[in-house]
Amino acid sequence: MSDTAPPSVLFVCVHNAGRSQMAAAFLAHLAGDRVQVRSAGSAPAETVNPSVVAAMAEVGIDISAETPKVLTVEAVEASDVVITMGCGDSCPVFPGKRYLDWQLPDPAGQGIEAVRPIRNKIEERVRGLIDEIATVGEK
């Protein structure tokens, strides 16, 4: 058993109701306990987008119990990788953290037909991220 903590990833978007929720759910589902996953928003919504919940349910991932969370400095400091999704300047930046910015359409106000391609792109990027994290962890 290793004494090293698993890498920690924080997904950030404005409302934490769509893109970051899908990304966090995919990472938790695909990587399990090999990665610590968080998501947050710079201006969180009250609930997760119902079209996002439905789109994730189609691929067997239930996020219906998730709630948008506010982005905190502590969450960023505790993360190894911070992935922003359209939050611009409202995402805090700390030296020594790895930042990625995934430009993806915002599913806010969209129906499930518009959310599916966003979901699929997020899954593709998360799978690539898992490969990167696994490689970094082996060095």
PDB file of C-alpha atoms in Angstrom:
ATOM      1  CA  MET A   1       0.000   0.000   0.000  1.00  0.00           C
ATOM      2  CA  SER A   2       1.313   3.424  -0.954  1.00  0.00           C
ATOM      3  CA  ASP A   3       1.615   6.320   1.469  1.00  0.00           C
ATOM      4  CA  THR A   4       1.038   8.758  -1.377  1.00  0.00           C
ATOM      5  CA  ALA A   5      -2.351  10.391  -1.608  1.00  0.00           C
ATOM      6  CA  PRO A   6      -4.105  10.017  -4.954  1.00  0.00           C
ATOM      7  CA  PRO A   7      -3.882  13.013  -7.288  1.00  0.00           C
ATOM      8  CA  SER A   8      -6.627  15.568  -6.735  1.00  0.00           C
ATOM      9  CA  VAL A   9      -8.591  17.202  -9.559  1.00  0.00           C
ATOM     10  CA  LEU A  10     -10.927  20.189  -9.259  1.00  0.00           C
ATOM     11  CA  PHE A  11     -13.372  20.998 -12.064  1.00  0.00           C
ATOM     12  CA  VAL A  12     -14.604  24.602 -12.090  1.00  0.00           C
ATOM     13  CA  CYS A  13     -17.301  26.341 -14.121  1.00  0.00           C
ATOM     14  CA  VAL A  14     -19.481  29.324 -13.347  1.00  0.00           C
ATOM     15  CA  HIS A  15     -22.630  27.636 -12.027  1.00  0.00           C
ATOM     16  CA  ASN A  16     -21.304  24.140 -11.118  1.00  0.00           C
ATOM     17  CA  ALA A  17     -24.566  22.874 -12.599  1.00  0.00           C
ATOM     18  CA  GLY A  18     -23.444  21.341 -15.888  1.00  0.00           C
ATOM     19  CA  ARG A  19     -19.965  20.907 -17.328  1.00  0.00           C
ATOM     20  CA  SER A  20     -18.038  20.623 -14.067  1.00  0.00           C
ATOM     21  CA  GLN A  21     -20.650  18.253 -12.609  1.00  0.00           C
ATOM     22  CA  MET A  22     -20.423  15.974 -15.663  1.00  0.00           C
ATOM     23  CA  ALA A  23     -16.612  16.030 -15.639  1.00  0.00           C
ATOM     24  CA  ALA A  24     -16.428  15.250 -11.911  1.00  0.00           C
ATOM     25  CA  ALA A  25     -18.958  12.429 -12.263  1.00  0.00           C
ATOM     26  CA  PHE A  26     -17.094  10.875 -15.206  1.00  0.00           C
ATOM     27  CA  LEU A  27     -13.747  11.091 -13.406  1.00  0.00           C
ATOM     28  CA  ALA A  28     -15.135   9.573 -10.196  1.00  0.00           C
ATOM     29  CA  HIS A  29     -16.906   6.844 -12.194  1.00  0.00           C
ATOM     30  CA  LEU A  30     -13.944   5.959 -14.433  1.00  0.00           C
ATOM     31  CA  ALA A  31     -11.018   6.416 -12.025  1.00  0.00           C
ATOM     32  CA  GLY A  32     -12.654   5.367  -8.766  1.00  0.00           C
ATOM     33  CA  ASP A  33     -10.435   5.889  -5.747  1.00  0.00           C
ATOM     34  CA  ARG A  34      -7.307   6.409  -7.889  1.00  0.00           C
ATOM     35  CA  VAL A  35      -8.177  10.125  -8.080  1.00  0.00           C
ATOM     36  CA  GLN A  36      -9.753  12.544  -5.616  1.00  0.00           C
ATOM     37  CA  VAL A  37     -12.439  14.564  -7.401  1.00  0.00           C
ATOM     38  CA  ARG A  38     -14.018  17.941  -6.600  1.00  0.00           C
ATOM     39  CA  SER A  39     -16.170  20.368  -8.530  1.00  0.00           C
ATOM     40  CA  ALA A  40     -17.241  23.921  -7.793  1.00  0.00           C
ATOM     41  CA  GLY A  41     -18.581  27.095  -9.343  1.00  0.00           C
ATOM     42  CA  SER A  42     -17.642  30.748  -9.087  1.00  0.00           C
ATOM     43  CA  ALA A  43     -21.385  31.619  -8.912  1.00  0.00           C
ATOM     44  CA  PRO A  44     -23.116  28.295  -8.168  1.00  0.00           C
ATOM     45  CA  ALA A  45     -26.685  27.672  -9.287  1.00  0.00           C
ATOM     46  CA  GLU A  46     -29.306  26.336  -6.885  1.00  0.00           C
ATOM     47  CA  THR A  47     -29.590  22.947  -8.616  1.00  0.00           C
ATOM     48  CA  VAL A  48     -27.820  20.841 -11.205  1.00  0.00           C
ATOM     49  CA  ASN A  49     -29.233  21.331 -14.719  1.00  0.00           C
ATOM     50  CA  PRO A  50     -32.016  18.697 -15.212  1.00  0.00           C
ATOM     51  CA  SER A  51     -30.894  18.065 -18.826  1.00  0.00           C
ATOM     52  CA  VAL A  52     -27.394  17.319 -17.523  1.00  0.00           C
ATOM     53  CA  VAL A  53     -28.792  14.881 -14.928  1.00  0.00           C
ATOM     54  CA  ALA A  54     -30.822  13.165 -17.675  1.00  0.00           C
ATOM     55  CA  ALA A  55     -27.882  13.007 -20.095  1.00  0.00           C
ATOM     56  CA  MET A  56     -25.638  11.431 -17.454  1.00  0.00           C
ATOM     57  CA  ALA A  57     -28.364   8.925 -16.514  1.00  0.00           C
ATOM     58  CA  GLU A  58     -28.356   7.787 -20.157  1.00  0.00           C
ATOM     59  CA  VAL A  59     -24.752   6.606 -19.690  1.00  0.00           C
ATOM     60  CA  GLY A  60     -25.452   4.987 -16.327  1.00  0.00           C
ATOM     61  CA  ILE A  61     -24.163   7.730 -14.021  1.00  0.00           C
ATOM     62  CA  ASP A  62     -26.594   9.131 -11.456  1.00  0.00           C
ATOM     63  CA  ILE A  63     -25.833  12.716 -10.428  1.00  0.00           C
ATOM     64  CA  SER A  64     -29.369  13.531  -9.274  1.00  0.00           C
ATOM     65  CA  ALA A  65     -28.221  13.922  -5.649  1.00  0.00           C
ATOM     66  CA  GLU A  66     -25.403  16.362  -6.512  1.00  0.00           C
ATOM     67  CA  THR A  67     -25.675  20.028  -5.576  1.00  0.00           C
ATOM     68  CA  PRO A  68     -23.684  22.972  -6.930  1.00  0.00           C
ATOM     69  CA  LYS A  69     -20.875  24.040  -4.593  1.00  0.00           C
ATOM     70  CA  VAL A  70     -19.158  27.394  -4.234  1.00  0.00           C
ATOM     71  CA  LEU A  71     -15.542  27.653  -5.345  1.00  0.00           C
ATOM     72  CA  THR A  72     -13.234  28.207  -2.381  1.00  0.00           C
ATOM     73  CA  VAL A  73      -9.566  29.068  -2.146  1.00  0.00           C
ATOM     74  CA  GLU A  74      -9.154  25.943   0.008  1.00  0.00           C
ATOM     75  CA  ALA A  75     -10.516  23.701  -2.768  1.00  0.00           C
ATOM     76  CA  VAL A  76      -8.011  25.135  -5.245  1.00  0.00           C
ATOM     77  CA  GLU A  77      -5.123  24.873  -2.776  1.00  0.00           C
ATOM     78  CA  ALA A  78      -6.006  21.231  -2.041  1.00  0.00           C
ATOM     79  CA  SER A  79      -6.029  20.244  -5.734  1.00  0.00           C
ATOM     80  CA  ASP A  80      -3.140  19.094  -7.909  1.00  0.00           C
ATOM     81  CA  VAL A  81      -4.933  19.831 -11.179  1.00  0.00           C
ATOM     82  CA  VAL A  82      -7.518  22.578 -11.678  1.00  0.00           C
ATOM     83  CA  ILE A  83      -9.621  22.364 -14.833  1.00  0.00           C
ATOM     84  CA  THR A  84     -11.620  25.463 -15.673  1.00  0.00           C
ATOM     85  CA  MET A  85     -14.575  25.457 -18.031  1.00  0.00           C
ATOM     86  CA  GLY A  86     -15.464  28.995 -18.932  1.00  0.00           C
ATOM     87  CA  CYS A  87     -15.151  30.778 -15.584  1.00  0.00           C
ATOM     88  CA  GLY A  88     -12.591  33.263 -16.897  1.00  0.00           C
ATOM     89  CA  ASP A  89     -10.998  35.601 -14.372  1.00  0.00           C
ATOM     90  CA  SER A  90     -13.170  34.439 -11.465  1.00  0.00           C
ATOM     91  CA  CYS A  91     -11.046  31.299 -11.004  1.00  0.00           C
ATOM     92  CA  PRO A  92      -8.241  31.835  -8.493  1.00  0.00           C
ATOM     93  CA  VAL A  93      -4.742  30.939  -9.653  1.00  0.00           C
ATOM     94  CA  PHE A  94      -2.040  29.657  -7.324  1.00  0.00           C
ATOM     95  CA  PRO A  95       1.598  28.980  -8.194  1.00  0.00           C
ATOM     96  CA  GLY A  96       2.566  25.331  -8.405  1.00  0.00           C
ATOM     97  CA  LYS A  97      -0.841  24.096  -9.540  1.00  0.00           C
ATOM     98  CA  ARG A  98      -1.465  22.613 -12.946  1.00  0.00           C
ATOM     99  CA  TYR A  99      -4.228  24.464 -14.793  1.00  0.00           C
ATOM    100  CA  LEU A 100      -6.110  23.315 -17.854  1.00  0.00           C
ATOM    101  CA  ASP A 101      -8.902  25.229 -19.559  1.00  0.00           C
ATOM    102  CA  TRP A 102     -11.451  23.136 -21.404  1.00  0.00           C
ATOM    103  CA  GLN A 103     -13.435  25.305 -23.804  1.00  0.00           C
ATOM    104  CA  LEU A 104     -16.847  23.655 -23.958  1.00  0.00           C
ATOM    105  CA  PRO A 105     -20.319  25.014 -24.726  1.00  0.00           C
ATOM    106  CA  ASP A 106     -22.417  25.864 -21.674  1.00  0.00           C
ATOM    107  CA  PRO A 107     -25.380  23.477 -21.319  1.00  0.00           C
ATOM    108  CA  ALA A 108     -27.371  26.060 -19.306  1.00  0.00           C
ATOM    109  CA  GLY A 109     -30.884  26.375 -20.683  1.00  0.00           C
ATOM    110  CA  GLN A 110     -30.264  23.633 -23.249  1.00  0.00           C
ATOM    111  CA  GLY A 111     -32.330  20.502 -23.819  1.00  0.00           C
ATOM    112  CA  ILE A 112     -30.896  17.006 -23.617  1.00  0.00           C
ATOM    113  CA  GLU A 113     -30.220  16.910 -27.395  1.00  0.00           C
ATOM    114  CA  ALA A 114     -27.797  19.825 -26.997  1.00  0.00           C
ATOM    115  CA  VAL A 115     -26.280  18.389 -23.793  1.00  0.00           C
ATOM    116  CA  ARG A 116     -25.382  14.952 -25.250  1.00  0.00           C
ATOM    117  CA  PRO A 117     -22.501  16.157 -27.479  1.00  0.00           C
ATOM    118  CA  ILE A 118     -21.113  18.250 -24.587  1.00  0.00           C
ATOM    119  CA  ARG A 119     -21.337  15.186 -22.320  1.00  0.00           C
ATOM    120  CA  ASN A 120     -19.554  13.023 -24.901  1.00  0.00           C
ATOM    121  CA  LYS A 121     -16.750  15.575 -25.341  1.00  0.00           C
ATOM    122  CA  ILE A 122     -16.299  15.809 -21.571  1.00  0.00           C
ATOM    123  CA  GLU A 123     -16.101  12.013 -21.283  1.00  0.00           C
ATOM    124  CA  GLU A 124     -13.450  11.940 -24.022  1.00  0.00           C
ATOM    125  CA  ARG A 125     -11.383  14.624 -22.252  1.00  0.00           C
ATOM    126  CA  VAL A 126     -11.737  12.925 -18.854  1.00  0.00           C
ATOM    127  CA  ARG A 127     -10.513   9.615 -20.324  1.00  0.00           C
ATOM    128  CA  GLY A 128      -7.458  11.456 -21.690  1.00  0.00           C
ATOM    129  CA  LEU A 129      -6.915  13.124 -18.325  1.00  0.00           C
ATOM    130  CA  ILE A 130      -6.955   9.741 -16.550  1.00  0.00           C
ATOM    131  CA  ASP A 131      -4.241   8.505 -18.912  1.00  0.00           C
ATOM    132  CA  GLU A 132      -2.154  11.628 -18.188  1.00  0.00           C
ATOM    133  CA  ILE A 133      -2.601  11.362 -14.422  1.00  0.00           C
ATOM    134  CA  ALA A 134      -1.753   7.644 -14.466  1.00  0.00           C
ATOM    135  CA  THR A 135       1.449   8.382 -16.393  1.00  0.00           C
ATOM    136  CA  VAL A 136       2.448  11.179 -14.005  1.00  0.00           C
ATOM    137  CA  GLY A 137       1.782   8.938 -11.002  1.00  0.00           C
ATOM    138  CA  GLU A 138       4.093   6.230 -12.379  1.00  0.00           C
ATOM    139  CA  LYS A 139       7.137   8.489 -12.741  1.00  0.00           C
TER     140      LYS A 139
END
